[in-house]
Structures are given as structure tokens and as C-alpha cells.
Short mmCIF file of C-alpha atoms and ligand atoms in Angstrom, two decimals:
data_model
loop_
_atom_site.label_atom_id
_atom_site.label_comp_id
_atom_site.label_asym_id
_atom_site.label_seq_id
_atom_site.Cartn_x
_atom_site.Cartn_y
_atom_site.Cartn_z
CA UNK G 1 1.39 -34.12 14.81
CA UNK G 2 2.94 -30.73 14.70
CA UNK G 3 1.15 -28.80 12.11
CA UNK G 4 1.72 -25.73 10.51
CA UNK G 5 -1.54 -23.72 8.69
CA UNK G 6 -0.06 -21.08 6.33
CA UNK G 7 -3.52 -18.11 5.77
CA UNK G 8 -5.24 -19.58 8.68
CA UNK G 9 -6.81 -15.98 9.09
CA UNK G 10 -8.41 -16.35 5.81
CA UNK G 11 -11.71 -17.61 4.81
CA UNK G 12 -10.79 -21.46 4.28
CA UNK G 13 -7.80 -21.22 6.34
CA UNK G 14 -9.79 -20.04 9.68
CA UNK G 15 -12.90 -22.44 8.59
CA UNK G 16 -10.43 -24.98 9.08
CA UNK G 17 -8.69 -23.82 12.34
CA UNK G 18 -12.16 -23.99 13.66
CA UNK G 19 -13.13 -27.42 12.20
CA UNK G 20 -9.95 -28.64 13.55
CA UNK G 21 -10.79 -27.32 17.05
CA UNK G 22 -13.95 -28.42 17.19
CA UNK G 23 -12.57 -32.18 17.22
CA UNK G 24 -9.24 -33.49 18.34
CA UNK G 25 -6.57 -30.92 18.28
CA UNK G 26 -2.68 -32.22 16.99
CA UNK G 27 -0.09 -31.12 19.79
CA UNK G 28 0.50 -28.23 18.39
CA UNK G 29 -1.01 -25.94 15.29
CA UNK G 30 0.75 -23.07 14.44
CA UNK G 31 -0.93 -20.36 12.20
CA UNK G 32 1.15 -18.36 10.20
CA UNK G 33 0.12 -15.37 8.25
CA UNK G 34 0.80 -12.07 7.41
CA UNK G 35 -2.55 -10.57 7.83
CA UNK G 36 -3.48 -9.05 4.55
CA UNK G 37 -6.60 -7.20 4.04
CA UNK G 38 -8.54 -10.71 3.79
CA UNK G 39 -6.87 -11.91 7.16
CA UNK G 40 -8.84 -11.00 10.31
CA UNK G 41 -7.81 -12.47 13.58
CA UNK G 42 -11.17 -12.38 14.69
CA UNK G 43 -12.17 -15.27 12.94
CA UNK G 44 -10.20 -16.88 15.67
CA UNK G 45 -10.83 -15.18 18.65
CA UNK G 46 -12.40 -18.42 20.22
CA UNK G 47 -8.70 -20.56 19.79
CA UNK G 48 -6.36 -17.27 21.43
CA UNK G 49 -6.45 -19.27 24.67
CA UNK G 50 -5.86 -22.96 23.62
CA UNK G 51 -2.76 -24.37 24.81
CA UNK G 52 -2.24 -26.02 21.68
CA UNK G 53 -2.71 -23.06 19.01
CA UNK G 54 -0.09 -20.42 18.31
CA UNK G 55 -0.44 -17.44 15.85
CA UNK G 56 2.98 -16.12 14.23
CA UNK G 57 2.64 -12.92 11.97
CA UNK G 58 5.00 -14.07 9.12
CA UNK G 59 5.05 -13.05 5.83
CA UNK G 60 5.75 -16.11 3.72
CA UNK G 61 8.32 -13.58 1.25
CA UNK G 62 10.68 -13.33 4.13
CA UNK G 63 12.16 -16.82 3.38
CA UNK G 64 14.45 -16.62 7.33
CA UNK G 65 11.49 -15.83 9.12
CA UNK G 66 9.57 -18.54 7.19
CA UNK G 67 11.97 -21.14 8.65
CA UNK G 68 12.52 -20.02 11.44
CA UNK G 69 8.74 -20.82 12.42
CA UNK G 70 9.74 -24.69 11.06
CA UNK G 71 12.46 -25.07 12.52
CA UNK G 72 11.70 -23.33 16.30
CA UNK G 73 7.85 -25.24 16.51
CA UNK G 74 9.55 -28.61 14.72
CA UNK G 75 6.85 -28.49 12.26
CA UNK G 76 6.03 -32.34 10.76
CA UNK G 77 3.03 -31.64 8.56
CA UNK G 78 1.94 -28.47 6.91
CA UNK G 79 -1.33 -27.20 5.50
CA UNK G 80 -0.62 -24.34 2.80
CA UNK G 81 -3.71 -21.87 2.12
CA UNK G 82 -1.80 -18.52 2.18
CA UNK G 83 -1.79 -17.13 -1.31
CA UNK G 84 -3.56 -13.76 -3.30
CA UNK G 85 -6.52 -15.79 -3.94
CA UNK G 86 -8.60 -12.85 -5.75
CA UNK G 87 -9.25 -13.00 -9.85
CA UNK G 88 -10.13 -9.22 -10.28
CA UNK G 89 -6.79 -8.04 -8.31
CA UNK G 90 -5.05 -9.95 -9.75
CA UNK G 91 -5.87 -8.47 -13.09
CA UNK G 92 -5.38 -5.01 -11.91
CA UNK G 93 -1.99 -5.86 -9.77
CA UNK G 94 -0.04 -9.11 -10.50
CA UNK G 95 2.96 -8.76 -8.87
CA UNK G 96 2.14 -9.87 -5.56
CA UNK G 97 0.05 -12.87 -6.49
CA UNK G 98 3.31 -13.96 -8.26
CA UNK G 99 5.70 -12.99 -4.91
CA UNK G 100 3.35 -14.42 -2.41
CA UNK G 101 2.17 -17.75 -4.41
CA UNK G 102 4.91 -18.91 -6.22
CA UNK G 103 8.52 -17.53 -4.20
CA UNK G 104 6.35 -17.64 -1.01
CA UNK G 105 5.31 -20.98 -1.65
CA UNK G 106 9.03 -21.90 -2.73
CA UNK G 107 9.99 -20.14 0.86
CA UNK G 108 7.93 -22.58 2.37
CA UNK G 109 9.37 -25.44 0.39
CA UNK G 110 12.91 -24.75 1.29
CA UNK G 111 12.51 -24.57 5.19
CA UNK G 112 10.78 -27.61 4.99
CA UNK G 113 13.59 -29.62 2.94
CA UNK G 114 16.44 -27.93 5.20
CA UNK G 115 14.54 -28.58 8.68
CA UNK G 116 12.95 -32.16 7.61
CA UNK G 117 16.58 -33.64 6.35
CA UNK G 118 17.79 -35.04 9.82
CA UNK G 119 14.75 -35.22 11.29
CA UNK G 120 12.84 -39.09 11.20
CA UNK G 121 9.25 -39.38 11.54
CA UNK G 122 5.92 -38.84 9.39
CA UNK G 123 6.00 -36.14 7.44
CA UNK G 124 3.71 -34.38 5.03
CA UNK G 125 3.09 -31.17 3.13
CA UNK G 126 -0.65 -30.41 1.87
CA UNK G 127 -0.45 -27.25 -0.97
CA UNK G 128 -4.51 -25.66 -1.22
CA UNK G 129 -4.42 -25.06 -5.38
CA UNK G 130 -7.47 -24.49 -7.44
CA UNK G 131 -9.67 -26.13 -10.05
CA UNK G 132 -8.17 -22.59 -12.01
CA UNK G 133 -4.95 -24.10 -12.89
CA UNK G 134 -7.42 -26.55 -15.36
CA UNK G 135 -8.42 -23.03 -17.30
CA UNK G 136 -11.71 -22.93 -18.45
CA UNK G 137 -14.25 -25.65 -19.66
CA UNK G 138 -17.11 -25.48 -22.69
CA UNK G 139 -20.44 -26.26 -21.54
CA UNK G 140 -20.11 -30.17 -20.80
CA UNK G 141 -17.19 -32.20 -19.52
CA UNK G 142 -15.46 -32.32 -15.98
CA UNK G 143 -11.48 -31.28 -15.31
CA UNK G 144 -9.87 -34.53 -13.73
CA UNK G 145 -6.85 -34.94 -12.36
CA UNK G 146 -4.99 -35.53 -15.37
CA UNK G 147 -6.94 -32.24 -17.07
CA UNK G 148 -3.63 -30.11 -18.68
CA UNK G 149 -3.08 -26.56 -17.36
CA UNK G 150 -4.49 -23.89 -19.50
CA UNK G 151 -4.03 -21.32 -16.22
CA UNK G 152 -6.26 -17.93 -17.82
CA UNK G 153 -5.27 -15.19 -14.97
CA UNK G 154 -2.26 -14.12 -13.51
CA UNK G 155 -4.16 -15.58 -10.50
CA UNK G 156 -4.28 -18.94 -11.88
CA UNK G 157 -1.11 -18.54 -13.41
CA UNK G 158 0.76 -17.94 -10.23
CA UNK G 159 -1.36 -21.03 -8.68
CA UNK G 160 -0.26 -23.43 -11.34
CA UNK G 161 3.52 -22.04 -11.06
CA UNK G 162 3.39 -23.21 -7.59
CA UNK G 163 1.72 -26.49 -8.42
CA UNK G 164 4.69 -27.46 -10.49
CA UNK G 165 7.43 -26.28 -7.90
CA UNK G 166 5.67 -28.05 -5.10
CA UNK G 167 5.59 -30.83 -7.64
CA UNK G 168 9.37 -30.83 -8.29
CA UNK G 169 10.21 -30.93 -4.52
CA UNK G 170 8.04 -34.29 -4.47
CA UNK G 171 9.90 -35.36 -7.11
CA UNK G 172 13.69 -34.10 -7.10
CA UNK G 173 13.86 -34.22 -3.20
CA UNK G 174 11.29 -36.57 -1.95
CA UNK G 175 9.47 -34.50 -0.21
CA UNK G 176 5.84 -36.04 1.09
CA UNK G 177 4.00 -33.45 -1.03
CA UNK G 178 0.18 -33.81 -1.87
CA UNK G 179 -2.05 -30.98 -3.75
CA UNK G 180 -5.79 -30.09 -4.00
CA UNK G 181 -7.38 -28.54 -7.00
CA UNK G 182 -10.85 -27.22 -5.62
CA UNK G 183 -13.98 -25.44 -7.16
CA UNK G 184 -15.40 -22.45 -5.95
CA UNK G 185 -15.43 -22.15 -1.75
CA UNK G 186 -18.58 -20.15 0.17
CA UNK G 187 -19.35 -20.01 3.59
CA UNK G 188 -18.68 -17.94 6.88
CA UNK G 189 -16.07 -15.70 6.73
CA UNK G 190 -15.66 -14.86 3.37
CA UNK G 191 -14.10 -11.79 2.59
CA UNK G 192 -17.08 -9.42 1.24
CA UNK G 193 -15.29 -8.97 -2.35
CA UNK G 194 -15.86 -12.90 -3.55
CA UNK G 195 -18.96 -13.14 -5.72
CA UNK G 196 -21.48 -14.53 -2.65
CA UNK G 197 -20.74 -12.03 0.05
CA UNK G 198 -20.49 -8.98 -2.20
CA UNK G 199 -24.18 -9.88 -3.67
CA UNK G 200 -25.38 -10.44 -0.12
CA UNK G 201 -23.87 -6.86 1.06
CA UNK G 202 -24.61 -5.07 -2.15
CA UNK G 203 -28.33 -6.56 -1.93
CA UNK G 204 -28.15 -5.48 2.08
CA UNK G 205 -27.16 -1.73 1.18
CA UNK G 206 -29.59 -1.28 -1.81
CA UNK G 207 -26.49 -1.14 -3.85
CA UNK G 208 -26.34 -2.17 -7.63
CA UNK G 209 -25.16 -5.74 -8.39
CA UNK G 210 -22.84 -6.33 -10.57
CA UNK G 211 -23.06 -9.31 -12.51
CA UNK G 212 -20.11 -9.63 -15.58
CA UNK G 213 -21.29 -9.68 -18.69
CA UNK G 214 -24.67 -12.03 -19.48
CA UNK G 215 -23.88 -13.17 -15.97
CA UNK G 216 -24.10 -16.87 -17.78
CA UNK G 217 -20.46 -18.51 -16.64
CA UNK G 218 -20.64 -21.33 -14.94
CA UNK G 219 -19.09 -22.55 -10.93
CA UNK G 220 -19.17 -25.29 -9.39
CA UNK G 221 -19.85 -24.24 -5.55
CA UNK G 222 -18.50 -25.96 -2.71
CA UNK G 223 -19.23 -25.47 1.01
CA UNK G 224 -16.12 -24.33 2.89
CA UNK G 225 -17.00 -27.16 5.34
CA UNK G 226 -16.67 -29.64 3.00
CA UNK G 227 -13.59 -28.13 1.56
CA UNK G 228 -11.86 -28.48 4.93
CA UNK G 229 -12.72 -32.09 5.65
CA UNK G 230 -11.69 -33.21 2.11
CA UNK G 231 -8.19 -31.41 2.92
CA UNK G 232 -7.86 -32.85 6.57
CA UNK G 233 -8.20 -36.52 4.82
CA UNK G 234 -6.20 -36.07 2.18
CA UNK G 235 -3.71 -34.82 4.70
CA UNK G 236 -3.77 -37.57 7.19
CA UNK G 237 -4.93 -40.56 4.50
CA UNK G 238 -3.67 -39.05 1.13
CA UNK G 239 -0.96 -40.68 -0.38
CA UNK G 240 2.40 -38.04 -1.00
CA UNK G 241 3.23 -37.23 -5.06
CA UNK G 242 -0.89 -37.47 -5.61
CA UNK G 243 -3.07 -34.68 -6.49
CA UNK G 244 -6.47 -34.75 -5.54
CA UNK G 245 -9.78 -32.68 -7.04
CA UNK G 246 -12.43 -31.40 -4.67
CA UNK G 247 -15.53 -29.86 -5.95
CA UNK G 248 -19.33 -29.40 -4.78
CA UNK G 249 -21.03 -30.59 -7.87
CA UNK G 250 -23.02 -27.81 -7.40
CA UNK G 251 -23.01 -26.33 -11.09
CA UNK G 252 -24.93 -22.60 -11.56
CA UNK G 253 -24.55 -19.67 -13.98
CA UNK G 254 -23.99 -16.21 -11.66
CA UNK G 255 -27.18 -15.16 -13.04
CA UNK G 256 -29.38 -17.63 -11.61
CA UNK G 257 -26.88 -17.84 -8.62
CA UNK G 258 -27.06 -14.17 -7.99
CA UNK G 259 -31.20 -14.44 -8.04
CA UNK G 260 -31.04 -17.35 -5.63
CA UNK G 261 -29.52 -15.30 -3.13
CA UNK G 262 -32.09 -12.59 -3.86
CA UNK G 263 -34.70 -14.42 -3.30
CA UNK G 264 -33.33 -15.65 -0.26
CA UNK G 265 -32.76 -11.82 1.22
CA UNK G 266 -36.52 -11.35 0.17
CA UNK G 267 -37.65 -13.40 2.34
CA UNK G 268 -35.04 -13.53 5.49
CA UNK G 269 -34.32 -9.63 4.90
CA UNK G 270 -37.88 -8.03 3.29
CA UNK G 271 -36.97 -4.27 4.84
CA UNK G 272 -34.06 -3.77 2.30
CA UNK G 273 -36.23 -4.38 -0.69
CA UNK G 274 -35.93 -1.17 -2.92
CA UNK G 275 -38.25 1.45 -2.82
CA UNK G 276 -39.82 3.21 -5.88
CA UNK G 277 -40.51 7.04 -6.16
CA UNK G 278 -44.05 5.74 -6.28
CA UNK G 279 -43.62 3.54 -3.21
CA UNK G 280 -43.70 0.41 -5.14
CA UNK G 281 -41.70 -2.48 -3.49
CA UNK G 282 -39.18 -4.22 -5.73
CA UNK G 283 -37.27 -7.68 -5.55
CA UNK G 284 -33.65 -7.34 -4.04
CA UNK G 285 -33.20 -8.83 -7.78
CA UNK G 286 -34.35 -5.38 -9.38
CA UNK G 287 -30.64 -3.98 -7.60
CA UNK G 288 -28.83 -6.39 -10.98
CA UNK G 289 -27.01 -4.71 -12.98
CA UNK G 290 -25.11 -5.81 -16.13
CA UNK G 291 -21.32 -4.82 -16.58
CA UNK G 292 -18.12 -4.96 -18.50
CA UNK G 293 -17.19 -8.59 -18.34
CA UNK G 294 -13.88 -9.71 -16.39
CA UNK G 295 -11.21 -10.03 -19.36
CA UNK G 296 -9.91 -13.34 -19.79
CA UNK G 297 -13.41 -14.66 -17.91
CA UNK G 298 -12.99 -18.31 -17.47
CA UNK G 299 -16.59 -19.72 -18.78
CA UNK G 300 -16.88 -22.54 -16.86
CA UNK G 301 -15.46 -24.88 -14.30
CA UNK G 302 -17.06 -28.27 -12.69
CA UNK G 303 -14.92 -31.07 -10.99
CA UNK G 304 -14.95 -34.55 -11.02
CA UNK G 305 -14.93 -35.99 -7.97
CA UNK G 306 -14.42 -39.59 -8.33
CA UNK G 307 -11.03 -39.57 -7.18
CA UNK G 308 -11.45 -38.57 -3.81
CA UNK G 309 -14.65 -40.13 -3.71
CA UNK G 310 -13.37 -43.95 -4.18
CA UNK G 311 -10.03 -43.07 -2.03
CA UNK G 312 -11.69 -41.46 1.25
CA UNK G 313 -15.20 -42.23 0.26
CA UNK G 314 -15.72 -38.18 0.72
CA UNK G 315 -18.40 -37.04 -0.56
CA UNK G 316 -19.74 -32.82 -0.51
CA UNK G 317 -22.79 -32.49 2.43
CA UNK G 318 -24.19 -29.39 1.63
CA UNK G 319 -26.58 -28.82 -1.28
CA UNK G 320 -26.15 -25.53 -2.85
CA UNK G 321 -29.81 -24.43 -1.91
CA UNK G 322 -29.16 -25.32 2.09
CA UNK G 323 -25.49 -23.83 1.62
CA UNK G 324 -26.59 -20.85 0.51
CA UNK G 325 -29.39 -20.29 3.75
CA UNK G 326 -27.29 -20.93 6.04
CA UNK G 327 -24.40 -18.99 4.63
CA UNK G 328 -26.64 -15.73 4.37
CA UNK G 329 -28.19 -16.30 8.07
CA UNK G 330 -24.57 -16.33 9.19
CA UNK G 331 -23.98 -12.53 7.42
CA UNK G 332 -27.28 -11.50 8.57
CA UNK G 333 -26.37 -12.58 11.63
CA UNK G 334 -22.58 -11.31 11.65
CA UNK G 335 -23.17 -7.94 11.20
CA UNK G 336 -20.16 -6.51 13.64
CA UNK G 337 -17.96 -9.43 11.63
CA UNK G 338 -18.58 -7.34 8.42
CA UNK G 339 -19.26 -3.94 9.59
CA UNK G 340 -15.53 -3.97 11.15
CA UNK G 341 -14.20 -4.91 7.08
CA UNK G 342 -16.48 -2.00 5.84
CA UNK G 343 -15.28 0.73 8.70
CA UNK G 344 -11.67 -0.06 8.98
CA UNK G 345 -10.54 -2.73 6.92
CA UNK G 346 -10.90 -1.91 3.41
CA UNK G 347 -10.94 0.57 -0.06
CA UNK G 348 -15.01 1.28 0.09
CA UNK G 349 -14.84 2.75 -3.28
CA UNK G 350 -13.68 -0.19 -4.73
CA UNK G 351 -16.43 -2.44 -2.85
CA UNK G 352 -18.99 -0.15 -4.02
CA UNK G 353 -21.15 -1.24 -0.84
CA UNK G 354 -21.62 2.04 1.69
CA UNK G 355 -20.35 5.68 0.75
P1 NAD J 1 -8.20 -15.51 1.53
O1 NAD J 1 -7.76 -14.41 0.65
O2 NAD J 1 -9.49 -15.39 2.28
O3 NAD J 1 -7.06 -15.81 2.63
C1 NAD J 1 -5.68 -15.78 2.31
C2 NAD J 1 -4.89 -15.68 3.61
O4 NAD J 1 -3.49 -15.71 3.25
C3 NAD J 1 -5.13 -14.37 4.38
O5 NAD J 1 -5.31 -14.63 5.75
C4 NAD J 1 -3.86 -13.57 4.13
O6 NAD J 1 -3.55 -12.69 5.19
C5 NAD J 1 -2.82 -14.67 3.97
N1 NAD J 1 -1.66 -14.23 3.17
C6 NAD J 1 -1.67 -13.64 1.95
N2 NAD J 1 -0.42 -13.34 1.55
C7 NAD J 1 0.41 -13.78 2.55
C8 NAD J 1 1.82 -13.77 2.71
N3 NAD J 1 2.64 -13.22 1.80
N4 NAD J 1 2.33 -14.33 3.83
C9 NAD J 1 1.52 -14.86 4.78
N5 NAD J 1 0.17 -14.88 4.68
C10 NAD J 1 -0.38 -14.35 3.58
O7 NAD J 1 -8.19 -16.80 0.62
P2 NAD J 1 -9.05 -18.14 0.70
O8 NAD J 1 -10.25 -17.98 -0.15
O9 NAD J 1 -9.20 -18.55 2.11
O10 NAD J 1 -8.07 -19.15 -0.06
C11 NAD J 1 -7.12 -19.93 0.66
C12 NAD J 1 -6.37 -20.84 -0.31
O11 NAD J 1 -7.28 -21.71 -0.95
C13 NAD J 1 -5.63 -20.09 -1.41
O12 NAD J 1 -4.40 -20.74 -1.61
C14 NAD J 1 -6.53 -20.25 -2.63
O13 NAD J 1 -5.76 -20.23 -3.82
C15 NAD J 1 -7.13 -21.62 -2.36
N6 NAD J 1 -8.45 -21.85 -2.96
C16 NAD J 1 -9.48 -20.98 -2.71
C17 NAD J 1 -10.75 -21.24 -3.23
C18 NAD J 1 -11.92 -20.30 -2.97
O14 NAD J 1 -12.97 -20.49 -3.58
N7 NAD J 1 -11.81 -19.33 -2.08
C19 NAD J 1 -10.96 -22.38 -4.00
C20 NAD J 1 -9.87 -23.24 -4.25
C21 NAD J 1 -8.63 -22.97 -3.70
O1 DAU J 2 -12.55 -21.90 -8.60
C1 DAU J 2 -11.82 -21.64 -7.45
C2 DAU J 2 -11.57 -20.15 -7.33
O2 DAU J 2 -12.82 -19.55 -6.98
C3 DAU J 2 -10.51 -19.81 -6.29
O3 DAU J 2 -9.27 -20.34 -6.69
C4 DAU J 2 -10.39 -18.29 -6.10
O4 DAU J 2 -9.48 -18.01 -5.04
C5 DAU J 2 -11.75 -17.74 -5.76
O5 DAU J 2 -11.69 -16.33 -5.66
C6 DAU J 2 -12.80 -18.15 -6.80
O6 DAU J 2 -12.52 -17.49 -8.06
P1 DAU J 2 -13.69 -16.85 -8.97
O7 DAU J 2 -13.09 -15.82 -9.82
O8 DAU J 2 -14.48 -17.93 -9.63
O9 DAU J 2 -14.60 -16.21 -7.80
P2 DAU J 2 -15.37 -14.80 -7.69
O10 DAU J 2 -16.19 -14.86 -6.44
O11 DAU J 2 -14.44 -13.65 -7.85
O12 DAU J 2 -16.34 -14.82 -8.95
C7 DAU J 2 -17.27 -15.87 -9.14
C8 DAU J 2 -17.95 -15.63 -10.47
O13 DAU J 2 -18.76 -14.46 -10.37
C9 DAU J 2 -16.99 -15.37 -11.62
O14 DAU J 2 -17.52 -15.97 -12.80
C10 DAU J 2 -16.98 -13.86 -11.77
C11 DAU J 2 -18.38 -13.46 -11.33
N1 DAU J 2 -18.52 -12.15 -10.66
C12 DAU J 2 -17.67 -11.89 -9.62
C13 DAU J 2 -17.74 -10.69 -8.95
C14 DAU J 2 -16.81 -10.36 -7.81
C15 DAU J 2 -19.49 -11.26 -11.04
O15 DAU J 2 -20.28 -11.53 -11.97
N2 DAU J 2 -19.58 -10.07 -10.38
C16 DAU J 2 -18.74 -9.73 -9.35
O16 DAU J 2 -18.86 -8.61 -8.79
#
């Protein structure tokens, strides 16, 4: 296999570089990204060295540079994660959710159909979408496969765009195409501005935490571990022109999801506990703080897994409660991984988490 990750510098995208490493490495796996503020090379400092891992700094707009990573490393089967995968930006700036996600992902498309047309051999091409295309879901009820899109954000939007194109190039061209639709990732290496993280560092900092709204919508949380072991079989095992849902079936409001990891800190982390003027110590909890609600706020999403289930007999390992400790050991753990993103990497301001 000759494999091409697109956002391996991202959160999923590296958790799966390293997943991948850890057992038995194709021939070749070529990372491509453009290194956005989420993508941080040191996620991968480990795989620099390996003879069988190459990094290319490609931005997937520039449709001749995109192909000319296909075509020079003879790609057979590609992984693509690279996208704007943040709600709340893109609310405030579209555009580049719809450049990067849907004509990047087209890029992508098109130097695989020109490169792959006289070349014989397996082939596949694996496109990372989200349980968002589905839109949102009342309080009971699962999204399936065959769930219509209802896409809410110009996030989703631009996810579901690309769904369909991938779609078409199964379809009009033949091209071995499979999709994922999965619920909400956590883990190590999340970039600090995703709902876990940013309570973690807020909580860390004795910064407010912002919860939207009544803080009552509903995810369905998935380890990023499981994530990228449901994507590696549905690469090598899944069949091409079938989608595929991956969830957690790990259902919580933010509210109670935001205490959990309180409670958590109060224990693993007691000496950031806020202070009173009259030296009383308070919960990590006391730091919530109510605000505007995120316009368009999709209440609720929760995935059936059966598909995947009966297919690869996958199932999720990780419990939310166990997901969750080890996830906040790793950031209390990684301080240097975040305190780089704080220092040099990032709009403070925005993040709200240090001055
Ligand atoms: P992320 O933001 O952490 O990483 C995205 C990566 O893509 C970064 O390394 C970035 O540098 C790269 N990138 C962005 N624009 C690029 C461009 N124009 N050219 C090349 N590289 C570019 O995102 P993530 O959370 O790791 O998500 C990865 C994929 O999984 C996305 O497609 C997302 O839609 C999908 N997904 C995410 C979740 C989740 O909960 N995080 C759930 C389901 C699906
Ligand atoms: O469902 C899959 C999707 O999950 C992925 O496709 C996206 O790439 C990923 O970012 C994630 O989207 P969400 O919008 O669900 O994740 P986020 O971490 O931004 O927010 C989770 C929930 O927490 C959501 O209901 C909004 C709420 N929230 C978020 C932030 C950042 C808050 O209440 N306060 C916050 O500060």
C-alpha cells in the first residue's frame, strides 16, 4: 500500500499516523498538509526518522501541487482528514471552510482520477465526514446511514458538499470511494478550542467556562482511538460506494459533560481550585459560566452503530468516564504540547485562557 493521509498534523489525522506506526507500517505514508493553526508537526516528531513516512507541506487549494504529491509518491489509497473542522469559525468566517472542504476535497478527487486511470492495482479513497451532515436530532432517535442531510453550519454545510462530490466520483467515474460520518472525537492532541480541551485549560487557568446557552445539547463522544481503527477497517475491509457511521454511544449534555471534567481536575489538579476573598476553596465547577448560545446550535446528535458493527464487528473501547481520565492526564501531563499553542501558536484573546 502507498497511502496518502491528507491533515495528518491534526488531532485525528496525527492520532492515526501514530496508531498506524505503532503496528505494521504500508510502504510508504505520505502526510500532506498545509499546517494551519490546528496542525503541529510535533505531534509527529517520533515518525521524522522512519524510512517509510514522508511529510509534504501542501495546501490541498493548489490543485498542481495536490497532484503532483499523487502522482510523484504513486499514491494507491488515500485517507482524507484535512478540512476547517471548527463550528464557531466557521460561523464567524465561511469562506475557507468552503475552499478547503469542498474545492480542496474536489482537488484531491481530480489527481486521483487523472493519476489512477492507467494505473492497475487496488485502489481506494477513504473521505473523514461527520455525523453534522445528518443536522440535528430531537431528544430520541439515532442518524443512520440513510438519515437525509439537514447540514445546520456552514461547517456542516461545506462537509456535506463534499460528501456528495466524493459521492459523484464513485458514481460517474468509478472511483473506489468510501465515507465516514462520525460523532464527536476527544483525545490527545486536540486543539485547545474544541469543547474538552478548552474546559480542561480554562478550568487549569482559573478562567470562566463557557458553556452555550442551558449547556443542555446533546454529543455523542467518541475516543479518537477508536475513531482511527474504525477508519483503518473501513479502509482496508470497507466495501467502495458505502458510507459508514462511527459513533461512541457515549450520549451527554455539555452541562453534565463540562462538570465531569471538573470533577476530574478536582481531584487530579486540587491547586487550581478557585480561591475566595475569604479563602474559601471552590469546585473547578464554580469557574461555569452561562453564555450567548452558538446560533444555529445543533441540539443533539447520537449514531447508530450497527452498520459497522455487523460489517467489521467494531465496536467503541473506551467508556466516556475512562476516556475522559486518561484524556485529561495526557494535558496535565503535556504541558510544553499546549503551552507552545498558547505562546506562539494562536489569537489568546479569542481562547480566553491566559492574558
Ligand atoms: P483539525 O482541525 O485538528 O485538523 C485539520 C488538519 O487539516 C490540520 O492539520 C490542518 O493543518 C489541515 N488542513 C486544513 N486546511 C488545509 C488545507 N487547505 N490543505 C492542507 N491541509 C489543511 O481537525 P480534526 O478534528 O482532526 O478533524 C479531521 C477530519 O475529521 C476533518 O475532516 C473533520 O471534518 C473530521 N471529523 C472530525 C470530528 C471531530 O470531532 N474532531 C468528528 C468527525 C469528523
Ligand atoms: O460531531 C462531529 C463534530 O464534532 C466534528 O465534525 C467537528 O469537527 C468537531 O469540532 C465537533 O463539533 P462540535 O461543534 O460538536 O464540537 P465543539 O467542541 O465545538 O462543541 C461541542 C459542544 O459544546 C457543542 O454543543 C457546543 C458546546 N460548546 C463548545 C464550546 C467551544 C460550549 O458550550 N462552549 C464552548 O466554549
Amino acid at each position: 500500500m502507498r497511502l496518502l493521509i491528507t491533515g495528518g498534523a491534526g488531532f485525528i489525522g496525527s492520532n492515526l499516523l501514530q496508531q498506524i506506526f505503532r503496528q505494521d507500517p504500508p510502504e510508504i505514508v505520505v502526510n500532506l498538509d498545509s499546517l494551519t493553526y490546528s496542525g503541529n508537526l510535533k505531534n509527529l516528531s517520533n515518525l521524522e526518522s522512519h524510512p517509510n513516512y514522508q511529510f509534504k507541506k501542501v495546501d490541498l487549494r493548489n490543485a498542481t501541487d495536490v497532484s503532483k504529491v499523487v502522482n510523484t509518491y504513486a499514491i494507491d489509497h488515500v485517507m482524507h482528514l484535512a478540512a476547517e473542522s471548527h463550528v464557531d469559525r466557521s460561523i464567524n468566517s465561511p469562506e475557507p471552510f468552503l475552499e478547503t472542504n469542498i474545492m480542496g476535497t474536489f482537488n484531491l478527487l481530480e489527481a486521483c482520477r487523472q493519476n489512477w486511470k492507467e494505473s492497475t492495482g487496488p485502489k481506494r479513497f477513504l473521505h473523514v465526514s461527520t455525523d453534522e451532515v445528518y443536522g440535528s436530532l430531537g431528544p430520541s432517535g439515532l442518524f443512520t446511514e440513510k438519515t437525509p442531510y439537514q447540514p445546520n453550519s456552514p461547517y456542516a454545510a461545506s462537509k456535506a458538499s463534499s460528501d456528495l462530490v466524493v459521492r459523484s466520483y464513485g458514481r460517474t467515474y468509478g472511483l473506489p470511494v468510501l465515507i465516514t460520518h462520525c460523532s464527536n472525537n476527544y483525545g490527545p492532541f486536540q486543539f485547545p478550542e474544541k469543547l474538552i480541551p478548552l474546559v480542561t485549560l480554562k478550568a487549569l487557568h482559573g478562567r470562566p467556562i463557557p458553556v452555550y446557552g442551558r449547556g443542555d445539547n446533546i454529543r455523542d463522544w467518541i475516543h479518537v482511538d477508536d475513531h482511527v481503527h474504525a477508519l483503518w477497517q473501513v479502509l482496508t475491509e470497507g466495501i467502495p460506494g458505502e458510507t459508514y457511521n462511527i459513533g461512541g454511544n457515549q450520549e451527554s449534555s455539555n452541562l453534565d459533560l463540562v462538570k465531569t471534567i471538573c470533577a476530574i481536575l478536582d481531584v487530579k489538579h486540587p491547586s487550581s481550585r478557585p480561591i475566595t476573598e475569604t479563602n474559601q476553596v471552590l469546585p473547578h465547577e464554580s469557574l461555569i459560566e452561562f453564555v450567548a448560545d452558538r446560533p444555529g446550535h445543533d441540539f443533539r446528535y447520537a449514531i447508530d452503530n450497527r452498520k459497522i458493527h455487523q460489517t467489521f464487528h467494531w465496536e467503541p473501547t473506551y467508556n466516556l468516564s475512562t476516556g475522559l481520565e486518561q484524556t485529561i492526564t495526557w494535558y496535565l501531563e503535556q504541558t510544553d504540547w499546549w503551552q507552545d499553542i498558547l505562546d506562539q501558536r494562536y489569537d489568546l484573546k479569542r481562547l480566553g485562557i491566559q492574558d
